[in-house]
């Protein structure tokens, strides 16, 4: 059989494109790899430049071998001339292809050395490949690293040769980058670039505002270029220099906007995250005309950033998106792969059938899963599933297949086995069956050939499955479900007896019970202690195992401890003996401006409430401690009353009789008049609960005499007036 390999568009195949199945059932040859060129248009350097042979000519994509002063590189004559490319980030380099200049008039390439690493001192990096001898003019040679070599810089050097070096094209291949062809079939390749597993679409044919640029990108399931780091900025700048001749303006929108507010200095990517390290050009940002809230890449500032107003309508832009496809998943020898779409219910739908050897036909989309399988009798070594990641690469490594044979299992006494799958290789199953009256010893009747080349679980045994009759213990009983393997026997003891031993036993394979029968022992706890001010009662009228004693206190007492106690296996009553305690209440509440008389808080005791002078009591003045250990009723209240002073008395005076001339509740006052006046109203008043003094208004009235009686035939003369002590 012949298996043929092919790579997805944009990838080159390195190694033989086919393998053959030999007579031993093995595929001959080494599996090839598919890789893409990661050096295209990246920054370059060389030991010197002569006759228009710029270093950029070696990675411009032009495979012409005729120099014409512009198509190939050329150095001056010097010792060990070199050329190097900066890949802008680390890649695993597998192959470097070098195209020599065609004839004639220039010395040939010879004794080439390729080094890969992270040092800018290129000759200090590790050796990838060495090609001694002369390379024929106009030909391309592949220099393959002994193993993939990680590094950012790749150098090609004529070692130990004094002369001029001319390279028409250098291609550096890695499996760690996506090709432009994988980005989108609807976009011209000259407008696409890939870096760090991200696709970039350079839109140089249109111009518009930043809002238009964002909408145009969104329409193609992409975003305006954002999250630009320093190495990505270098890559974009390198690509923009290549596009300069096609641009109407050297200004491009970047997916960055400033927060609202005149004093805001916070810039954010279009997805809302904060820009931590903005890549501003010289003297930027300046906001010199205000409202410069958007950002562009400025060709006049080496493609660094410049803040501008968002309404400029002539700028180009770059759309950024992840590869929609991971391509065909790689496979190891003898593996089969199918690409599936996994739903939330873990169901899967095939989207690409698998071939027994070679690449799958259809490329996979981001989020799809490649499921690997091996031929019958083989196990998968490695990840059975690989997911198409957002980077456009399959996660993990392709698994391999390992052939496993567990051989035929040994025979079983008193039974037999059946090969369910008619084989003894990996994942094969064997079913065991026993003769009559015998049962399999083990939890499973089927064993499987495992990944260690052994049967799992080990082969079972066929064991006799009947047990002898059991006898009930003295002073006890027995309940049995049967006498076959797995049946249960349960032992019981009479009331007052405790079981010593196992309560249940099971019939085991081989004909024996799992334990010995138990014995029953009588247990008596005796009469429990009585309690003072209460009574103990034997609920069952017995004192042996399981009996219960109950406790109850006399009236006015409560129980401190358990209400019941049980007789235990060890001949003791549970818990401690309870006590009967005289019921008492907590200290009663005392109202504000009041006090309580009473010193006993035991059940039936009384307390009497009183108020301070000037207050009256509202509520019950007597409370009793009840059997619920709470005081009857509720606490009364004391209310303060002040009648205040009466108005000043004309021709008299007021005397406040209570100590301190008080005017509160039950206080008294008295009235007196000056000479020649008499009192009209009550002479003494008392302050009442309604805040008023008793009686009506009391006043002083002047004393006057009436005219005296005049007897017949008499005449009277009044001197002075009719007031007391002043008339006659």
XYZ file of C-alpha atoms in Angstrom:
728
model
C 0.000 0.000 0.000
C 1.100 3.563 -0.696
C 0.122 6.554 1.451
C 0.537 10.001 -0.112
C 0.841 13.259 1.866
C -0.185 16.760 0.822
C -0.126 20.084 2.688
C -2.884 22.682 3.037
C -2.626 25.838 0.853
C 0.144 28.169 2.033
C 2.265 25.352 3.477
C 5.229 23.551 1.933
C 5.926 19.846 2.404
C 9.390 18.824 3.580
C 10.356 15.180 3.379
C 9.002 12.372 1.213
C 5.401 12.861 0.108
C 4.635 9.142 0.361
C 5.345 6.060 2.477
C 4.960 2.374 1.607
C 3.618 -0.473 3.754
C 6.265 -3.211 3.814
C 5.946 -6.989 4.228
C 6.145 -6.657 8.019
C 3.092 -4.399 8.189
C 5.185 -1.300 8.880
C 5.221 2.011 7.011
C 8.654 2.770 5.635
C 10.280 6.167 5.726
C 9.953 9.238 7.937
C 6.788 11.303 8.152
C 7.096 14.681 6.400
C 6.164 18.066 7.880
C 4.087 20.986 6.565
C 5.485 24.444 7.342
C 5.058 28.059 6.225
C 7.565 30.832 5.525
C 7.903 33.159 8.557
C 10.697 35.360 7.136
C 8.673 37.119 4.444
C 9.192 40.908 4.609
C 10.641 40.760 8.135
C 13.488 43.179 9.100
C 16.898 42.105 7.754
C 20.569 42.901 8.215
C 23.745 41.923 6.376
C 27.476 42.352 6.767
C 27.644 44.964 3.949
C 25.696 46.137 0.889
C 27.129 46.520 -2.619
C 25.718 47.419 -6.054
C 22.054 47.759 -5.034
C 22.010 44.372 -3.348
C 19.965 45.406 -0.324
C 19.294 42.831 2.350
C 15.492 43.211 1.851
C 15.830 41.602 -1.606
C 16.311 38.188 0.010
C 12.853 37.991 1.645
C 10.629 40.010 -0.695
C 8.915 36.967 -2.191
C 10.537 37.458 -5.614
C 12.072 34.104 -6.613
C 13.855 35.518 -9.674
C 17.551 34.596 -9.845
C 18.532 37.517 -12.079
C 19.900 40.339 -9.973
C 19.578 43.364 -12.270
C 20.783 45.425 -9.335
C 17.463 45.138 -7.465
C 16.381 41.501 -7.072
C 19.126 39.835 -5.027
C 21.394 40.796 -2.150
C 25.107 41.451 -2.575
C 27.880 42.181 -0.117
C 31.331 43.555 -0.670
C 34.197 41.142 -0.917
C 34.973 40.264 2.701
C 35.757 37.354 4.970
C 32.750 35.226 5.978
C 29.976 37.544 4.690
C 26.547 37.040 6.259
C 22.843 37.892 5.991
C 20.294 37.748 8.888
C 16.535 38.147 9.380
C 14.663 39.204 12.532
C 11.507 37.071 12.798
C 10.267 39.543 15.458
C 9.479 36.676 17.852
C 10.630 33.150 18.643
C 9.727 30.360 16.221
C 10.711 26.711 15.997
C 12.664 26.772 12.736
C 12.642 23.479 10.815
C 13.952 24.315 7.327
C 15.743 27.217 5.635
C 15.569 27.424 1.809
C 18.301 29.426 0.050
C 18.050 30.474 -3.626
C 21.369 31.235 -5.303
C 21.938 33.948 -7.879
C 21.899 32.843 -11.533
C 24.831 33.157 -13.803
C 26.848 34.971 -14.467
C 29.525 37.367 -13.290
C 29.337 36.607 -9.586
C 31.118 34.038 -7.483
C 28.868 31.173 -6.338
C 27.487 30.484 -2.882
C 29.617 28.016 -0.958
C 30.201 26.552 2.509
C 26.933 27.863 3.951
C 26.107 27.779 7.646
C 22.674 28.527 9.179
C 22.375 29.592 12.823
C 19.171 30.148 14.852
C 18.804 31.794 18.258
C 17.875 34.872 20.290
C 21.228 36.681 20.350
C 21.839 39.718 18.133
C 25.406 38.455 17.948
C 24.276 36.013 15.300
C 27.424 33.896 15.164
C 26.898 32.999 18.844
C 23.541 31.318 18.144
C 23.204 27.551 17.746
C 24.041 25.821 14.488
C 20.950 24.692 12.579
C 22.508 23.304 9.388
C 25.814 23.221 7.470
C 26.111 22.873 3.688
C 29.711 22.437 2.516
C 30.741 22.872 -1.076
C 29.401 25.049 -3.881
C 25.703 25.687 -4.608
C 24.922 25.640 -8.291
C 23.920 29.021 -9.753
C 20.198 29.719 -9.930
C 19.224 26.743 -7.777
C 17.414 26.487 -4.444
C 18.714 24.287 -1.653
C 16.955 23.164 1.515
C 18.963 23.322 4.741
C 17.031 21.288 7.306
C 17.788 21.578 11.012
C 18.636 18.314 12.741
C 15.666 19.064 14.963
C 13.322 22.099 15.188
C 15.369 24.946 16.655
C 13.802 27.799 18.679
C 14.951 31.372 18.029
C 14.130 34.876 16.821
C 17.111 35.481 14.532
C 18.236 33.380 11.550
C 21.646 33.946 9.949
C 23.032 32.583 6.671
C 26.836 32.878 6.371
C 29.592 31.805 4.009
C 31.974 30.458 6.636
C 35.714 30.801 6.164
C 35.294 32.169 2.644
C 36.701 35.486 1.451
C 34.356 36.815 -1.183
C 31.020 38.481 -1.934
C 27.739 36.749 -0.997
C 24.602 37.178 -3.108
C 21.236 35.674 -2.093
C 18.156 35.962 -4.308
C 15.702 34.555 -1.732
C 15.829 33.107 1.783
C 12.748 31.359 3.189
C 12.542 30.305 6.845
C 9.955 27.620 7.537
C 8.169 26.886 10.815
C 5.138 24.815 11.807
C 4.198 27.400 14.473
C 2.648 30.056 12.244
C -0.516 30.141 10.163
C -0.318 30.819 6.446
C -2.006 33.757 4.763
C -4.102 31.325 2.730
C -5.716 30.094 5.935
C -7.018 33.563 6.867
C -9.738 34.125 4.291
C -10.429 32.949 0.742
C -12.213 36.245 -0.027
C -9.220 38.560 0.539
C -6.372 39.025 -1.920
C -3.142 37.562 -0.530
C -1.175 40.768 -1.227
C -3.469 42.550 1.284
C -3.031 39.873 3.982
C -0.281 39.210 6.489
C 0.034 36.878 9.482
C 2.001 37.324 12.668
C 1.869 35.627 16.030
C -0.972 33.401 14.699
C -3.130 36.444 13.918
C -4.429 37.555 10.516
C -4.160 41.198 9.389
C -6.104 42.635 6.445
C -4.530 45.880 5.131
C -7.330 48.016 3.721
C -5.550 50.509 1.465
C -8.205 50.960 -1.236
C -10.662 52.899 0.943
C -10.695 55.766 3.426
C -13.121 56.802 6.108
C -13.753 57.801 9.698
C -12.826 55.526 12.579
C -16.483 54.554 12.982
C -16.647 53.501 9.326
C -13.416 51.526 9.736
C -14.835 49.663 12.758
C -18.062 48.809 10.901
C -16.176 47.610 7.818
C -14.033 45.302 9.960
C -17.033 44.041 11.917
C -18.778 43.154 8.668
C -15.915 40.693 8.000
C -16.004 39.193 11.515
C -12.893 41.109 12.555
C -11.937 44.143 14.642
C -9.998 47.302 14.004
C -6.369 46.479 14.825
C -5.869 46.532 18.619
C -3.819 45.100 21.505
C -0.644 46.098 19.707
C 2.563 45.226 21.544
C 6.024 46.446 20.641
C 6.908 43.417 18.480
C 3.535 43.613 16.706
C 4.136 47.321 16.082
C 7.487 46.473 14.454
C 5.790 43.879 12.256
C 2.970 46.235 11.203
C 5.453 49.030 10.477
C 7.478 46.657 8.287
C 4.347 45.657 6.357
C 3.201 49.276 5.966
C 6.519 50.252 4.411
C 5.846 47.541 1.814
C 2.402 49.069 1.091
C 3.512 52.707 0.960
C 3.331 52.939 -2.832
C -0.354 51.883 -2.840
C -1.485 54.271 -0.103
C -3.195 57.603 -0.764
C -2.257 58.716 2.742
C 0.273 57.391 5.223
C -2.259 57.466 8.034
C -4.188 54.475 9.396
C -6.744 54.067 12.151
C -5.876 52.143 15.327
C -8.557 50.586 17.561
C -7.913 53.016 20.452
C -10.185 55.726 21.911
C -9.887 58.124 24.854
C -12.391 58.102 27.728
C -14.915 60.949 27.682
C -14.079 64.150 29.555
C -11.812 67.116 28.825
C -9.241 66.121 31.435
C -9.300 62.360 30.789
C -5.956 60.783 29.968
C -7.120 57.169 29.839
C -6.981 55.422 26.467
C -8.794 52.152 25.788
C -8.823 49.531 23.077
C -12.125 49.194 21.232
C -13.010 46.161 23.376
C -12.950 48.415 26.482
C -9.671 47.263 28.045
C -7.151 49.884 29.110
C -4.088 50.590 26.972
C -1.159 50.012 29.330
C 1.781 50.848 27.060
C 0.742 53.236 24.262
C 3.186 53.524 21.366
C 3.136 57.308 20.852
C 5.215 59.038 18.254
C 7.403 62.024 19.024
C 5.573 64.891 20.817
C 2.354 62.879 20.993
C -0.344 62.937 22.193
C -0.861 66.700 22.077
C -4.640 67.231 21.595
C -3.750 70.603 20.107
C -7.200 71.217 18.584
C -9.068 69.419 21.376
C -11.427 66.461 20.901
C -8.505 64.415 19.545
C -9.971 61.270 21.056
C -8.886 58.707 18.444
C -5.513 57.272 17.417
C -3.838 56.674 14.075
C -0.548 55.165 12.929
C 1.477 57.998 11.384
C 3.909 57.239 8.561
C 5.633 60.567 9.178
C 6.459 59.373 12.715
C 7.855 55.958 11.739
C 4.326 54.535 11.955
C 4.037 55.290 15.683
C 0.845 56.719 17.168
C -0.694 60.173 16.827
C -3.911 61.436 18.462
C -6.503 62.914 16.072
C -10.191 63.763 15.897
C -12.344 60.735 15.138
C -14.176 62.408 12.245
C -11.270 62.431 9.761
C -12.758 60.669 6.748
C -9.795 59.712 4.575
C -7.683 57.359 6.710
C -6.943 53.733 5.778
C -7.203 50.932 8.333
C -6.146 47.379 9.256
C -8.622 44.672 10.267
C -7.449 42.030 12.724
C -8.899 38.542 13.273
C -8.014 35.030 14.300
C -7.604 32.333 11.646
C -11.008 30.742 10.949
C -9.326 27.409 10.208
C -6.703 25.144 11.803
C -6.202 23.224 8.585
C -5.772 19.474 8.431
C -4.649 17.959 11.750
C -1.313 16.150 11.658
C -1.254 12.408 12.289
C 1.169 9.737 13.359
C 1.611 6.374 11.726
C -1.447 4.077 11.715
C -3.715 6.658 13.350
C -7.123 7.667 12.030
C -8.505 11.162 12.637
C -11.998 12.605 12.285
C -12.842 16.280 12.797
C -16.036 16.822 14.778
C -18.066 19.745 16.126
C -18.868 19.164 19.796
C -22.181 20.545 21.094
C -23.059 21.469 24.696
C -24.610 18.013 25.087
C -21.236 16.511 24.148
C -22.719 15.135 20.923
C -20.542 15.302 17.826
C -21.116 15.651 14.105
C -18.520 14.511 11.615
C -17.326 17.234 9.266
C -14.399 15.394 7.754
C -13.894 11.682 7.175
C -10.550 10.153 8.071
C -8.007 8.365 5.945
C -5.954 5.440 7.249
C -2.709 7.277 6.536
C -2.039 10.798 5.284
C -3.681 14.167 5.766
C -7.400 14.783 6.213
C -9.075 16.313 3.185
C -10.936 19.311 4.598
C -9.418 22.004 6.856
C -10.943 22.480 10.298
C -12.502 25.608 11.790
C -11.699 27.206 15.151
C -13.443 25.372 17.978
C -13.614 22.023 16.179
C -12.165 18.861 17.676
C -9.943 16.266 16.013
C -10.683 12.804 17.400
C -7.954 10.192 16.915
C -8.402 6.423 16.827
C -6.195 3.412 16.183
C -6.768 0.061 14.409
C -8.288 -2.746 16.430
C -5.769 -4.200 18.830
C -3.952 -0.841 19.197
C -4.272 1.792 21.915
C -3.936 5.571 21.526
C -0.782 6.942 23.164
C -1.299 10.638 23.873
C -4.280 12.962 23.561
C -7.233 11.225 21.921
C -8.814 14.641 21.269
C -7.213 17.876 20.061
C -9.046 21.201 19.812
C -8.675 23.805 17.073
C -7.580 26.852 19.068
C -8.121 30.557 18.467
C -4.516 30.761 17.261
C -5.381 28.644 14.210
C -3.226 25.743 15.444
C -4.229 22.371 16.830
C -3.590 22.171 20.558
C -1.309 19.436 21.929
C 0.545 16.808 19.915
C -0.688 14.106 17.542
C -0.922 10.769 19.387
C 0.581 7.469 18.226
C -0.686 3.882 18.173
C 0.698 0.988 20.218
C -0.120 -2.657 19.421
C -1.002 -4.679 22.539
C -1.700 -8.435 22.872
C -2.731 -9.840 26.278
C -2.542 -13.468 25.011
C -5.260 -16.019 25.752
C -6.239 -16.116 29.486
C -5.751 -19.326 31.483
C -8.551 -21.843 32.017
C -10.816 -21.588 35.076
C -11.674 -24.573 37.317
C -15.376 -25.451 37.408
C -16.076 -22.962 34.601
C -15.175 -21.713 31.113
C -14.505 -18.464 29.193
C -15.603 -17.060 25.813
C -13.626 -14.581 23.632
C -16.421 -12.097 22.920
C -14.452 -10.260 20.215
C -12.658 -13.352 18.845
C -9.284 -11.769 19.686
C -6.940 -11.145 22.636
C -5.560 -7.730 21.661
C -6.171 -4.284 23.205
C -9.748 -3.642 24.385
C -10.820 -7.226 23.643
C -13.304 -8.776 26.107
C -13.514 -12.206 27.731
C -16.728 -13.549 29.369
C -16.521 -16.149 32.198
C -19.260 -18.679 33.060
C -19.378 -21.208 35.950
C -20.869 -24.692 36.249
C -24.086 -25.388 38.205
C -23.837 -24.713 42.000
C -20.753 -22.543 41.366
C -20.575 -18.754 41.224
C -17.922 -16.340 39.942
C -15.688 -15.021 42.694
C -15.330 -11.323 41.836
C -17.468 -8.315 40.954
C -17.333 -8.773 37.170
C -17.898 -11.687 34.803
C -16.105 -9.869 31.939
C -12.429 -8.888 31.758
C -10.748 -6.572 29.213
C -7.284 -6.460 27.656
C -5.692 -3.320 29.161
C -2.954 -0.899 28.158
C -0.278 -2.813 30.136
C -0.782 -5.998 28.140
C -2.672 -7.682 31.012
C -6.310 -8.623 31.569
C -8.236 -6.253 33.810
C -9.466 -7.281 36.310
C -7.530 -10.546 36.737
C -9.281 -13.783 35.758
C -12.012 -14.733 38.323
C -12.587 -18.092 40.065
C -15.649 -20.358 40.114
C -16.467 -21.059 43.773
C -19.037 -23.390 45.432
C -22.147 -21.300 46.224
C -24.080 -23.224 49.047
C -23.732 -22.800 52.832
C -24.698 -25.072 55.822
C -27.754 -24.489 58.034
C -27.331 -22.110 61.009
C -28.807 -22.413 64.551
C -30.421 -19.573 66.503
C -28.533 -18.510 69.668
C -29.926 -19.390 73.097
C -32.422 -16.718 74.271
C -32.573 -15.477 70.690
C -33.838 -16.058 67.138
C -32.675 -16.280 63.496
C -33.974 -14.905 60.177
C -32.410 -16.273 56.932
C -33.055 -15.146 53.319
C -31.503 -18.331 51.897
C -28.330 -20.433 51.808
C -26.874 -19.524 48.407
C -23.882 -17.200 47.959
C -24.957 -13.654 48.767
C -27.862 -14.609 51.043
C -28.059 -12.987 54.529
C -28.660 -14.458 58.006
C -29.831 -12.052 60.763
C -29.606 -12.966 64.476
C -31.991 -11.614 67.182
C -31.934 -11.618 71.040
C -34.928 -11.838 73.430
C -35.953 -8.730 75.432
C -33.462 -8.039 78.231
C -30.625 -9.717 76.357
C -27.768 -8.090 74.501
C -25.983 -9.556 71.484
C -22.288 -10.372 71.717
C -20.880 -10.848 68.223
C -22.018 -10.048 64.665
C -25.711 -9.425 64.053
C -25.644 -10.440 60.356
C -23.548 -12.900 58.333
C -23.594 -13.646 54.603
C -23.121 -16.825 52.619
C -19.722 -16.592 50.922
C -18.508 -18.133 47.714
C -16.865 -21.416 48.635
C -19.687 -22.506 50.982
C -18.859 -20.703 54.246
C -20.624 -18.016 56.283
C -18.830 -14.698 56.743
C -18.745 -14.978 60.571
C -19.574 -17.017 63.693
C -23.078 -16.951 65.283
C -23.357 -14.487 68.222
C -24.517 -15.169 71.855
C -27.240 -13.429 73.910
C -26.423 -12.202 77.474
C -29.024 -11.018 80.050
C -28.581 -7.429 81.304
C -30.291 -5.952 84.465
C -29.667 -2.328 85.472
C -31.493 -2.557 88.860
C -33.970 -0.040 90.289
C -32.766 3.528 89.676
C -32.478 6.071 92.529
C -35.593 7.972 93.589
C -35.687 11.784 93.658
C -36.656 14.273 96.425
C -39.797 16.382 95.801
C -40.684 14.080 92.866
C -41.420 10.574 91.699
C -39.667 7.905 89.541
C -41.777 5.458 87.483
C -40.627 2.306 85.593
C -42.444 2.759 82.280
C -42.199 -0.905 81.287
C -42.354 -2.178 84.853
C -38.935 -3.805 84.270
C -35.281 -2.998 84.914
C -33.530 -5.117 82.282
C -31.954 -4.042 78.947
C -34.136 -1.622 77.045
C -36.300 -0.692 80.060
C -37.196 2.973 80.596
C -37.589 4.978 83.814
C -39.500 8.281 83.859
C -39.223 11.190 86.315
C -41.808 13.795 87.410
C -41.576 16.569 90.044
C -44.155 17.746 92.596
C -46.146 20.913 92.070
C -44.026 24.096 92.441
C -40.898 22.160 91.379
C -39.272 21.677 88.018
C -37.039 18.868 86.685
C -33.321 19.530 86.221
C -31.964 16.676 84.088
C -33.378 13.994 81.733
C -37.094 13.146 81.881
C -36.349 9.500 81.022
C -33.420 7.080 81.385
C -32.836 3.777 79.568
C -31.089 0.567 80.616
C -27.916 0.025 78.529
C -25.944 -3.036 77.476
C -23.320 -2.345 80.161
C -25.934 -2.580 82.982
C -26.097 1.179 83.617
C -28.922 3.675 83.250
C -28.282 6.417 80.705
C -27.365 9.884 81.938
C -27.287 11.142 85.525
C -30.125 11.154 88.065
C -32.239 14.342 87.698
C -33.208 16.733 90.522
C -36.401 18.622 91.458
C -35.711 22.309 92.062
C -38.146 24.814 93.624
C -39.458 27.121 90.915
C -38.341 30.737 91.206
C -38.692 33.837 89.131
C -36.036 36.264 88.043
C -35.862 39.688 89.683
C -39.011 41.615 88.618
C -38.748 44.645 86.383
C -38.704 47.964 88.277
C -40.388 50.913 86.530
C -38.667 54.266 86.166
C -39.283 56.435 89.284
C -40.673 53.397 91.110
C -39.617 50.678 93.546
C -40.641 47.196 94.638
C -41.292 45.814 98.110
C -40.794 42.053 98.463
C -37.702 39.913 99.008
C -38.702 36.357 98.018
C -38.818 35.365 94.336
C -39.939 31.750 94.854
C -43.145 30.436 93.305
C -46.252 31.961 94.987
C -44.328 34.958 96.384
C -45.711 38.488 95.914
C -44.041 41.797 95.234
C -45.703 45.220 95.680
C -44.980 48.182 93.399
C -44.792 51.804 94.606
C -43.981 55.134 92.937
C -41.787 57.973 94.108
C -43.391 61.199 95.466
C -45.157 63.169 92.791
C -46.013 60.056 90.744
C -49.082 57.876 90.417
C -49.126 54.137 89.552
C -50.796 52.805 86.404
C -51.375 49.029 86.336
C -51.369 46.259 88.918
C -49.449 47.039 92.095
C -49.219 43.359 93.130
C -47.493 40.620 91.012
C -47.133 36.914 91.892
C -44.373 34.411 90.842
C -46.195 31.653 88.867
C -45.289 28.000 88.199
C -44.111 29.047 84.756
C -41.266 30.925 86.528
C -42.592 34.248 85.323
C -44.314 37.093 87.210
C -48.063 37.464 86.735
C -49.360 40.392 84.758
C -46.998 43.056 83.543
C -44.887 45.726 85.182
C -46.857 48.919 86.043
C -45.754 52.461 85.123
C -45.112 55.541 87.302
C -46.350 58.853 85.885
C -45.101 62.194 87.212
C -47.642 65.038 87.815
C -46.795 68.717 88.476
C -49.634 71.221 89.010
C -47.307 74.235 88.896
C -47.605 77.443 90.880
C -50.888 79.382 91.117
C -51.066 83.066 89.984
C -50.064 85.809 92.472
C -52.980 86.661 94.817
C -54.197 90.295 95.060
C -54.469 91.497 98.706
C -53.304 88.076 99.862
C -50.525 85.525 99.701
C -50.023 81.765 99.032
C -48.127 79.293 101.227
C -46.892 76.008 99.659
C -47.185 73.576 102.515
C -45.228 70.592 101.114
C -41.514 70.319 101.813
C -39.432 72.267 99.393
C -42.489 74.257 98.275
C -43.248 71.370 95.943
C -46.155 71.518 93.479
C -46.285 67.850 92.392
C -49.071 65.309 93.001
C -50.696 65.441 96.516
C -48.820 68.634 97.417
C -50.899 71.294 99.310
C -51.045 75.068 99.487
C -52.994 77.590 101.629
C -54.318 81.169 101.091
C -54.382 84.160 103.494
C -55.609 87.763 103.020
C -54.182 91.043 104.269
C -56.015 92.963 107.067
C -59.424 94.466 106.216
C -59.917 91.617 103.629
C -61.593 88.298 103.868
C -61.029 85.016 101.931
C -63.544 83.972 99.273
C -63.140 80.274 98.241
C -61.138 77.334 99.636
C -58.312 78.221 101.931
C -56.401 74.951 101.241
C -55.908 73.204 97.859
C -54.313 69.852 96.818
C -52.511 68.876 93.487
C -54.595 66.251 91.638
C -53.676 63.584 88.955
C -55.043 65.766 86.163
C -52.365 68.392 86.977
C -54.935 70.822 88.459
C -55.351 72.173 91.984
C -58.617 71.272 93.738
C -61.553 73.733 93.966
C -62.270 76.920 92.068
C -60.689 80.329 92.171
C -59.876 81.718 95.625
C -59.604 85.535 96.142
C -59.377 88.225 98.834
C -62.311 90.596 99.195
C -62.331 93.953 101.066
C -64.583 94.079 104.153
C -67.315 96.854 104.105
C -70.276 97.565 106.486
C -73.863 98.224 105.441
C -75.635 101.355 106.581
C -76.916 100.917 110.170
C -80.590 100.638 110.874
C -82.357 103.932 111.724
C -85.015 103.689 114.484
C -88.184 105.605 114.175
C -88.055 109.293 114.968
C -84.230 109.107 114.858
C -81.552 110.482 112.695
C -78.063 109.007 112.025
C -74.916 110.717 110.958
C -72.021 108.616 109.281
C -68.569 109.955 109.636
C -65.800 109.093 107.185
C -66.868 105.935 104.996
C -68.200 102.417 105.216
C -64.842 100.600 105.374
C -63.912 98.494 108.368
C -62.217 100.365 111.217
C -62.607 103.663 109.433
C -66.289 104.562 109.929
C -68.408 105.457 113.022
